[in-house]
PDB file of C-alpha atoms in Angstrom:
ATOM      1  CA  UNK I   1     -16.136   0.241   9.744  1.00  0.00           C
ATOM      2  CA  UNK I   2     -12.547   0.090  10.250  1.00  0.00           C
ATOM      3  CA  UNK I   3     -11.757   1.018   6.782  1.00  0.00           C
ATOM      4  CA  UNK I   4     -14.126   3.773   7.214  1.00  0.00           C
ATOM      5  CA  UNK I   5     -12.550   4.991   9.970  1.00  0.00           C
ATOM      6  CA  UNK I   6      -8.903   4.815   8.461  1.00  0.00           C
ATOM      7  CA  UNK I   7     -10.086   6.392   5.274  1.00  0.00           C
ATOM      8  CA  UNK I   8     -11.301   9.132   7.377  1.00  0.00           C
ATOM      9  CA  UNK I   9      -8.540   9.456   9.136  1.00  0.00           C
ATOM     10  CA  UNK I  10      -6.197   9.938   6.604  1.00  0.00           C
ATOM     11  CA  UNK I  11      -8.652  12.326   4.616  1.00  0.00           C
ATOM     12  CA  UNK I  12      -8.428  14.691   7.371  1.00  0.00           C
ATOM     13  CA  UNK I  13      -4.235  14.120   8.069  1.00  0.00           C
ATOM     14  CA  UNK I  14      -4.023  15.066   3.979  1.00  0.00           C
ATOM     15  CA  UNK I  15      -6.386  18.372   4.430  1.00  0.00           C
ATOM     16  CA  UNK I  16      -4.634  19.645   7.335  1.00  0.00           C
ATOM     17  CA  UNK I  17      -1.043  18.563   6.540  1.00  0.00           C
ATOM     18  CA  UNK I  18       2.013  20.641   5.363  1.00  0.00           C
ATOM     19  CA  UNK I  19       2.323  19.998   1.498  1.00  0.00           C
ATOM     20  CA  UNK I  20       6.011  20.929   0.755  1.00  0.00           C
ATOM     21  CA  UNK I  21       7.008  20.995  -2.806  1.00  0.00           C
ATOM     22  CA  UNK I  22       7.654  16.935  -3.418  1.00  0.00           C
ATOM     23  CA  UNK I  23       7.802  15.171  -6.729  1.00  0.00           C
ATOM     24  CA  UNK I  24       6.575  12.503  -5.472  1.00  0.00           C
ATOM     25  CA  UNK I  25       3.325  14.365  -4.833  1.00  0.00           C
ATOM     26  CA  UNK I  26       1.924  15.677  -8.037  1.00  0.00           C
ATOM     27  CA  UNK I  27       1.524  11.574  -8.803  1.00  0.00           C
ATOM     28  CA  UNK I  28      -0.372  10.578  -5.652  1.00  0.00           C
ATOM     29  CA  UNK I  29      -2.899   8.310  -6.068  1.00  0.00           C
ATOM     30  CA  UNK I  30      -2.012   7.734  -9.681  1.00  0.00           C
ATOM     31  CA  UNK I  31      -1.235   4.201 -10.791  1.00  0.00           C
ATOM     32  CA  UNK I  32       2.854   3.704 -11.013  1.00  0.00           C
ATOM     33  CA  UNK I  33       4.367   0.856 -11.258  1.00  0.00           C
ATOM     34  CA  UNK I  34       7.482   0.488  -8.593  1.00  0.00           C
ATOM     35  CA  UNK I  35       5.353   2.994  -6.303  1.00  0.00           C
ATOM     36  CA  UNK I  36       2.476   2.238  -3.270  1.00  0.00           C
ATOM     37  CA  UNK I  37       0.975   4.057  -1.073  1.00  0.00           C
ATOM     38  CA  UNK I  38       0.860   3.083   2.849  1.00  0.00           C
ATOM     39  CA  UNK I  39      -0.952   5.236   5.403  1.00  0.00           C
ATOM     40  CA  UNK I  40      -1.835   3.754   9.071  1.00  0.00           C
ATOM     41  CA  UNK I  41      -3.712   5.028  11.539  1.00  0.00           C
ATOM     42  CA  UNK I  42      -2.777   4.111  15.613  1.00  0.00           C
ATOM     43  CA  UNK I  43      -6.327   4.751  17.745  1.00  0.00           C
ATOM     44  CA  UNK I  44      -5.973   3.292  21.229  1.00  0.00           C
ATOM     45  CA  UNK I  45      -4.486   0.119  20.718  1.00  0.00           C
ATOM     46  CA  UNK I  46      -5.760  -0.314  17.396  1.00  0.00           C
ATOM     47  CA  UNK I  47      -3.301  -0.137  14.165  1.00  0.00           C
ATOM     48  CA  UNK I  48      -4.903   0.220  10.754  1.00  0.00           C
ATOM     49  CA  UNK I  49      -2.368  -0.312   7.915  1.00  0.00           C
ATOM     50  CA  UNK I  50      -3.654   0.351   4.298  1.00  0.00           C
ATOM     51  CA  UNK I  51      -1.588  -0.599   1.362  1.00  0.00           C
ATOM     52  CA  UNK I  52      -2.080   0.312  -2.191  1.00  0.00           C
ATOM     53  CA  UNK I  53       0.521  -0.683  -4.875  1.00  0.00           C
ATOM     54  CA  UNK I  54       0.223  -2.408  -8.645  1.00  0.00           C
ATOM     55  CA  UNK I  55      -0.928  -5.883  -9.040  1.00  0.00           C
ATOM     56  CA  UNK I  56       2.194  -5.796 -11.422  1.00  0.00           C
ATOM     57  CA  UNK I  57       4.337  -4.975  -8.412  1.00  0.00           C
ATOM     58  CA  UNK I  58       2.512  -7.284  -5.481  1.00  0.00           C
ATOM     59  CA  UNK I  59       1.002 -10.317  -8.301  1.00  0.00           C
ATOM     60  CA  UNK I  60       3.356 -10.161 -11.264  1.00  0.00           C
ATOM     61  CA  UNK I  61       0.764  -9.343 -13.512  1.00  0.00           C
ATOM     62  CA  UNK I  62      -2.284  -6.497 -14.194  1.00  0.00           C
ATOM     63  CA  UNK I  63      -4.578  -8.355 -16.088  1.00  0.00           C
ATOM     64  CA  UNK I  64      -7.316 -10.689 -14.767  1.00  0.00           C
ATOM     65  CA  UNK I  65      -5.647 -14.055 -14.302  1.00  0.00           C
ATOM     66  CA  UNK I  66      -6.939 -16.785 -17.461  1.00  0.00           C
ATOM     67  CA  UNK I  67      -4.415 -19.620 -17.527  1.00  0.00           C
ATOM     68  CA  UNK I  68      -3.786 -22.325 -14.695  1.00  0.00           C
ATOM     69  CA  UNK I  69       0.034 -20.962 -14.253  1.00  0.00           C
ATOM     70  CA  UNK I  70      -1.909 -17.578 -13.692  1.00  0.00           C
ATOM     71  CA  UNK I  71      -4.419 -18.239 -11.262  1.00  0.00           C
ATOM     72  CA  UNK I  72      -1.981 -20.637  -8.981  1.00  0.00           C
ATOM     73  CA  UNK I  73       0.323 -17.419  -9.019  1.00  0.00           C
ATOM     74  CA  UNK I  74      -1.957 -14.823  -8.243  1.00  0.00           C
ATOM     75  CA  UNK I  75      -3.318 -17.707  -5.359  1.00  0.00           C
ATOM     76  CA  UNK I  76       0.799 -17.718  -4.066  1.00  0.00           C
ATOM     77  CA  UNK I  77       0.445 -14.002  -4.300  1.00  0.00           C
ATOM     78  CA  UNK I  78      -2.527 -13.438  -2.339  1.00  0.00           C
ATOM     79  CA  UNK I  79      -1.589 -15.917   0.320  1.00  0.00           C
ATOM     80  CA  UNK I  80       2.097 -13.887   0.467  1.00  0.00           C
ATOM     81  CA  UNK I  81      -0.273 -10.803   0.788  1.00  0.00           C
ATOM     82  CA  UNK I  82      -1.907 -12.119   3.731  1.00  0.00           C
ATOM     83  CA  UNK I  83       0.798 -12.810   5.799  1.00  0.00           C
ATOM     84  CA  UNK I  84       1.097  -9.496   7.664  1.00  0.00           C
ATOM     85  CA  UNK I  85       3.862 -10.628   9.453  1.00  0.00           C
ATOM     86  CA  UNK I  86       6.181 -11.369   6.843  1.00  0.00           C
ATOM     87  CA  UNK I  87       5.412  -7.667   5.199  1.00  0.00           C
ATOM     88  CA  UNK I  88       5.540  -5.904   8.235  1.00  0.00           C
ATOM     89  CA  UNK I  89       7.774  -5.877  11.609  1.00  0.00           C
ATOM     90  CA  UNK I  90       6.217  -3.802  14.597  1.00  0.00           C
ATOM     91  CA  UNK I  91       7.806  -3.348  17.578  1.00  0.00           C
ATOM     92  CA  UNK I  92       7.558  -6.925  19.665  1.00  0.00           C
ATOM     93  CA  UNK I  93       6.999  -4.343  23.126  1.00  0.00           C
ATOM     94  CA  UNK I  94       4.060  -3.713  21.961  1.00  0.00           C
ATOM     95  CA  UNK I  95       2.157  -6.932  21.876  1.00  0.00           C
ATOM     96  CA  UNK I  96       0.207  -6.341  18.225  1.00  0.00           C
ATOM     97  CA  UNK I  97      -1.895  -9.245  17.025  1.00  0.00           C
ATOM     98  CA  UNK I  98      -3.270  -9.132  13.449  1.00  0.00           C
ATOM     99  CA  UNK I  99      -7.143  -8.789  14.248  1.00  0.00           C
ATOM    100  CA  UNK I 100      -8.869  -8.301  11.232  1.00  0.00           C
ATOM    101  CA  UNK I 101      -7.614  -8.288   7.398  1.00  0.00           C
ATOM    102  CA  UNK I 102      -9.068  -7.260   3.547  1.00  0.00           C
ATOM    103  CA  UNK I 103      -6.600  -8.435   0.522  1.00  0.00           C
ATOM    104  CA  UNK I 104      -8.355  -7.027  -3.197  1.00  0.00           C
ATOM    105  CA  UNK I 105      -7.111  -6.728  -6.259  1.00  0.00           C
ATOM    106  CA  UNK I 106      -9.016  -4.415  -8.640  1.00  0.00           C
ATOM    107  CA  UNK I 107      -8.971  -4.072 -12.599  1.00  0.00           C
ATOM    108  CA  UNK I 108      -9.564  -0.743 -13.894  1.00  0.00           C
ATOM    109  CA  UNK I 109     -10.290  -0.992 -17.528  1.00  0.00           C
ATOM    110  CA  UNK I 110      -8.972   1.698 -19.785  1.00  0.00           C
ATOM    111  CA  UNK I 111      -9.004   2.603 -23.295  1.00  0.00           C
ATOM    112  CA  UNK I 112      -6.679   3.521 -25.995  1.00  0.00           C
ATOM    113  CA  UNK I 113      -7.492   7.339 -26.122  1.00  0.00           C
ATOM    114  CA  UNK I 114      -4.772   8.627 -23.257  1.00  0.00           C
ATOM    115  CA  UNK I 115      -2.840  12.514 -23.352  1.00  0.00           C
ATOM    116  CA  UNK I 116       0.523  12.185 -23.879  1.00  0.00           C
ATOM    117  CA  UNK I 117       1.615  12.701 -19.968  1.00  0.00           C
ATOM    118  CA  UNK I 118      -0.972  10.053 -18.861  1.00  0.00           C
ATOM    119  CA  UNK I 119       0.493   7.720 -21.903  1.00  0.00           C
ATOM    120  CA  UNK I 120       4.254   8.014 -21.223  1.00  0.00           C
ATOM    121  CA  UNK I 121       3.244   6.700 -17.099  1.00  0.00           C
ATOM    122  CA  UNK I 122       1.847   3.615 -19.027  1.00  0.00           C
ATOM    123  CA  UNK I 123       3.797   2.763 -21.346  1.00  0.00           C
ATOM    124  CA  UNK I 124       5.055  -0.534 -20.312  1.00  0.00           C
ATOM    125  CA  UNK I 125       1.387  -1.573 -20.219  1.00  0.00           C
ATOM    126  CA  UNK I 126      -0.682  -3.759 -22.493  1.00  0.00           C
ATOM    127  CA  UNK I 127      -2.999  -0.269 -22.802  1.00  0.00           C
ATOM    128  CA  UNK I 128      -5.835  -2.004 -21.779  1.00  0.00           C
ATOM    129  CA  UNK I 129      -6.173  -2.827 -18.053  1.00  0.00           C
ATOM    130  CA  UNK I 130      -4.210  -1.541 -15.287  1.00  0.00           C
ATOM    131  CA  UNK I 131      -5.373  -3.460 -11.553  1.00  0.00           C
ATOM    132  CA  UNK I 132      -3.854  -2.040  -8.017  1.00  0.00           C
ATOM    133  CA  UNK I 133      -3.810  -4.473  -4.887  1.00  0.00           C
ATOM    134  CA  UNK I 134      -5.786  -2.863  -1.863  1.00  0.00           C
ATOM    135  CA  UNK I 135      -4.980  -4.508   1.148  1.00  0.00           C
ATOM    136  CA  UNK I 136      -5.948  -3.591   4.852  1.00  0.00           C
ATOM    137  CA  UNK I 137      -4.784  -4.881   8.150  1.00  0.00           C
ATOM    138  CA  UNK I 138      -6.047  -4.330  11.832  1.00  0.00           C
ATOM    139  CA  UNK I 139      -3.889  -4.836  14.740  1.00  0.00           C
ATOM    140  CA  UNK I 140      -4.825  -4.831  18.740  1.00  0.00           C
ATOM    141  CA  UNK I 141      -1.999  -3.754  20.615  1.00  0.00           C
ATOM    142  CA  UNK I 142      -1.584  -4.568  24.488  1.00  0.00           C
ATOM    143  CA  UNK I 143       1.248  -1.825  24.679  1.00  0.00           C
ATOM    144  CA  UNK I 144      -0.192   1.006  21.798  1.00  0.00           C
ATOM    145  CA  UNK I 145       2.373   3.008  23.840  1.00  0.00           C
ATOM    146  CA  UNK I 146       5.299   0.569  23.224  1.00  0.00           C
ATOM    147  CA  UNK I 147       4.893   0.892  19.221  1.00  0.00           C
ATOM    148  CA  UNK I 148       7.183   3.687  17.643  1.00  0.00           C
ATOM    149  CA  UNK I 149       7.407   2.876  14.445  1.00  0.00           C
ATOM    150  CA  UNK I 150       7.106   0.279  11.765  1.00  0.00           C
ATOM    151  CA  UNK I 151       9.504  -1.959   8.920  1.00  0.00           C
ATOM    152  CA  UNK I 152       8.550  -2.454   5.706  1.00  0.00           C
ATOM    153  CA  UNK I 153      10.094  -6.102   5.466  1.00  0.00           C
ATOM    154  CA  UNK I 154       7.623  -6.348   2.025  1.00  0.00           C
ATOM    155  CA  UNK I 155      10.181  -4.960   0.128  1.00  0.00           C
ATOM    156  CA  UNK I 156      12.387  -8.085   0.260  1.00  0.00           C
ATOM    157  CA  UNK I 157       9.366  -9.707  -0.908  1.00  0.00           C
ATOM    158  CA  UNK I 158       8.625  -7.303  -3.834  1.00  0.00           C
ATOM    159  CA  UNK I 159      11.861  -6.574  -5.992  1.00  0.00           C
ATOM    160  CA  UNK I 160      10.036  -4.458  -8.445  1.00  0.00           C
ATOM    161  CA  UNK I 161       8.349  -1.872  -5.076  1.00  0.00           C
ATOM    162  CA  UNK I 162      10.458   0.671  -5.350  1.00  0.00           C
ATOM    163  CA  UNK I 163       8.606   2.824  -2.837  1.00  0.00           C
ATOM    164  CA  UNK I 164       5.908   3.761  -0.260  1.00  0.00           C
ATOM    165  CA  UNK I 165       4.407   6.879  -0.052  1.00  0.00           C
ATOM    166  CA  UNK I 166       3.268   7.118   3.156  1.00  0.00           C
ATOM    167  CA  UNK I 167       1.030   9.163   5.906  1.00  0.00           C
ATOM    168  CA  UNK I 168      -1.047   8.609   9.104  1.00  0.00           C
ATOM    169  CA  UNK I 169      -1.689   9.799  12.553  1.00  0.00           C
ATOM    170  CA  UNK I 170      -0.862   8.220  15.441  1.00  0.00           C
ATOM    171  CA  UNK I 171      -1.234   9.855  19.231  1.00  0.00           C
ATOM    172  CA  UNK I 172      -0.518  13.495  19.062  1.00  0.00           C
ATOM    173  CA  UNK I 173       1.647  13.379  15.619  1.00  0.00           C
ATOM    174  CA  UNK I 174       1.080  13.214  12.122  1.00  0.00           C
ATOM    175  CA  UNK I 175       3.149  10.949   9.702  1.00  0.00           C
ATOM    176  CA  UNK I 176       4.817  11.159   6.530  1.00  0.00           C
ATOM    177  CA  UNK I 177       7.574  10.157   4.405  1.00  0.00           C
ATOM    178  CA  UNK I 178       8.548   7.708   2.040  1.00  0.00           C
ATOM    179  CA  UNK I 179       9.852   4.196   2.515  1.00  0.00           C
ATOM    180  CA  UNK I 180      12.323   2.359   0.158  1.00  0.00           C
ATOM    181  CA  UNK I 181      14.452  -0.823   0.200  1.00  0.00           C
ATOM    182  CA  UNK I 182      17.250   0.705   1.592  1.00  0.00           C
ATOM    183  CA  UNK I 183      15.593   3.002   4.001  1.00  0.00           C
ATOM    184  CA  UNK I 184      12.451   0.967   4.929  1.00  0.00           C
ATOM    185  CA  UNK I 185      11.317   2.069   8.781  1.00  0.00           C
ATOM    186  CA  UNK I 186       9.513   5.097   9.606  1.00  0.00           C
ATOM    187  CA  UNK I 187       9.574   5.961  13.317  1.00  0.00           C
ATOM    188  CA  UNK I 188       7.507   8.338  15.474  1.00  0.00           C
TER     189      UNK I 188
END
């Protein structure tokens, strides 16, 4: 329900919000390696965090994991993934504990026939299977009022994220922006 109510959330912040001319915005959604997309949503003293970046990025790897070496990675990777803590930093004033969260990684199968534009995006890939990492975290916050912002420590973690794209609404504001390794907390 959560998830639902995040989703919704953030469908109504991208209807109603400003769209200024941004490169970064003809690609949203699409599947780019280097480049996630993190929206959160604060609702009384619940955060929602949703991130959504390449298993290539987050796992080291798109395709579905076969070998041993593979699967005890993509294990290590998931368990890193899990760790809110160590991919976020909130504000310690505001008392968040991680209450609830969803790590999946998803393979999207493709075939040989892509355009040109779609083809140059891909072409470090195999051709065959791209995967993204969907990943959700709920946190109860004793202070909601305390928390102004967030740090995207994950970056440290992930050499090859380049950037977040991100949005979401917390009490009377929308959000947006991007986050990068050098410039990796978005305030409110």
């Amino acid at each position: 329900m959560k998830a639902f109510a995040l989703t919704l959330a953030l469908a109504s912040f991208a209807a109603s919000a400003d769209h200024h001319s941004h490169d970064n915005t003809a690609g949203h959604g699409a599947h780019e390696h280097g480049h996630g997309q993190f929206n959160l949503v604060l609702d009384g003293d619940q955060l929602m965090l949703e991130l959504q970046a390449p298993a290539a990025d987050l796992i080291g790897f798109e395709h579905k994991a076969s070998s041993d070496a593979e699967k005890a990675q993509l294990k290590q990777a998931l368990a890193r993934l899990n760790a809110a803590d160590t991919l976020f930093t909130l504000s310690p004033d505001a008392a968040c504990k991680l209450t609830e969260q969803q790590v999946e990684v998803g393979h999207d199968e493709h075939d040989h026939d892509h355009d040109a534009a779609h083809e140059q995006d891909h072409d470090d890939h195999d051709g065959h299977e791209h995967a993204d990492v969907h990943a959700t975290y709920t946190f109860t916050c004793a202070k909601p009022d305390a928390l102004k912002g967030i740090t995207a420590t994950l970056f440290g973690l992930y050499p090859t994220l380049q950037r977040l794209t991100v949005q979401g609404i917390v009490p009377g504001n929308q959000v947006a922006g991007e986050l990068t390794p050098s410039d990796n907390t978005l305030s409110w």
